[in-house]
C-alpha angles and dihedrals in degrees: 000000000000113000118203142177123223111211125187080009100177106181094336103265095142090047092051093052096044095046089050091052094047091049091052087058091047092250117142117220140190131194108224096177137017122183130191130151099201108092096205092050088050088053092056092042090054092048089058105032101028093232131097114231117234115248130240111017089213089069095052112103106148122056133163108251111274140190102210138037121208116189135162090185122187116252107234126174111274121233116233123246095205141280093286094069097041096208140067126283121232094219113114094021129102092241085068089066090056090047092048094054093044090050093048098045106027098216117195096239147001141201117204126184130194145148119289090245090074087080092062102027111130091001091303096304094114093056092042090053093050093051093046091052093048091049091048088058089058101261129135112216142203123193132187143162119232135180117226090219089072092060105057093275112121095219132100097229122147117193138171120242123193120190126187141184125195112248094355141077113241120238117215137179095198115084134187113292120167094191122204114348094229143349093275092054089046091056092047089053089052092051092048090046091236092151092079097232095307116141109244119186123232133201092264088065093064101041120116115233094224128021136189110273089241089076093056114100116247118274089240092055092046091050090053089051089053090050088057103042108011133250096309103078093181087088085077094069104130095003127132130219106225141135101211105055137053126207116076093000138120116213132206090247090054088056097041091234094157095028136317115293128213121235089256091054093048090048091050092052094044092050091047096054092042095051106033090075093060114117091235088073095047141285102278104108104210111005106059116138116209133206120232088252090058092045091054089062089073104017102066104176118106095236097071096120094044092048091047092050091051092049091050091052091051092048101246095109135037132194125207122179090345095309125115130215137160120267098238109208103162093150088069090068112095087215122022099188131030111207119227108239090211095053139040131283124256114253112295114236131186093243103053112023088108091058098054114103148176137211108238125170086355090299126118114229144157119257110252128240089251090054089050088053090052091048086060093046098251112152119242092253089067108109112235120215108266091233112076090206093061096035091059091048093048096051090046089056096042134098124246103259098209091054091053089048093050093046093050093043089055090047091053095044092055102035112033092113092050091047094047091217113151126215121232113278092216101076091184089072093065141038115254109268096245092049090048095050093045088058096042117117097252135100098227131013118188111219113176105296093342129098115202119194120202137192119252110260097206101065110131113213 
């Protein structure tokens, strides 16, 4: 029986992936402590695991002995210990709480997860400090970056995974792979067959066939979309709604959100956002304000001042000290990004999951909390928080379960002897490992020299 603790547990995504991996190896497990400070996340955790996480990890002093630490700890700025040491100190940060429990209880192994920016935070000193402290506690480590889109999860999400074993260096088959840089590159890779025959999931695989009408965008908003792009809304696959960039974007003036715009007004605004980023006007990428003299270098019609005055009156343009810039009101869009059904989603975040959308049956709608769960690889038996507001936030903050499962499977395959963890003797109580991993919800599981590709389990027929 492997006993583990689940720190900064969120809604239990790391736990779900690790327990799945252990079970596939016939290893029983038991959570002896879960800790999460967010009350609504604790509510969802309890709905699914029938236990209420303890609160602030800083207040936890007594724990039943455990073998494994799971922690998706927040990356906070490190305080500096002085010029002599030359790197950050862990005191005062939440990583210190992970370090404290490892030091006090000496578990055999750990799995830590964090954002990719931890590698470069504070010019790399933060990551260096973490690794030095883990090594000082007597643990060998292995770290890698992986993209969820390579594991049957239709989401472009790169995260850092750190594994450790006490008194041994972990062996792993998986190596860092950042995947496609965005959904457009992902789709190009599909078309060029750069995935080598592996089955990669796309957004269409996780969409519900029918959704509650509350997720459908308002008729007024949809009519404004049609004003901008025509009756066929499928052109919006992969497009953003934003007022400060061109490219595959729809702007408020295209939609007439603050009042209908003439062709000249639309042309003025489109030229302004396209040209104000040019280096000749300065280095600031998005926020440059231009004088009318500068605007006339790319807007050549004689009505520039009249058009600008009209746009100011309607609220699309503002002028400060003789310099013009767009009024960027992206929060007024019911949806700010329409996912491409034939590609992967952008990275889910806690702040904007509720404003991601799709075009389905020529209707614009929000993606649902269940679809967010599927974008993170949670199975459909996972109970979603009853409040949409908190469900969106929680899935934006979560890990991708199949990636955790794949990482820990690989860890077990290559390190069981070092870990000293025994499989169940009664093989009838578990599926054979190869059968289990072939049915696991991931696109590719690395097992020794083998690569096993699996179908996506979330396709809705």
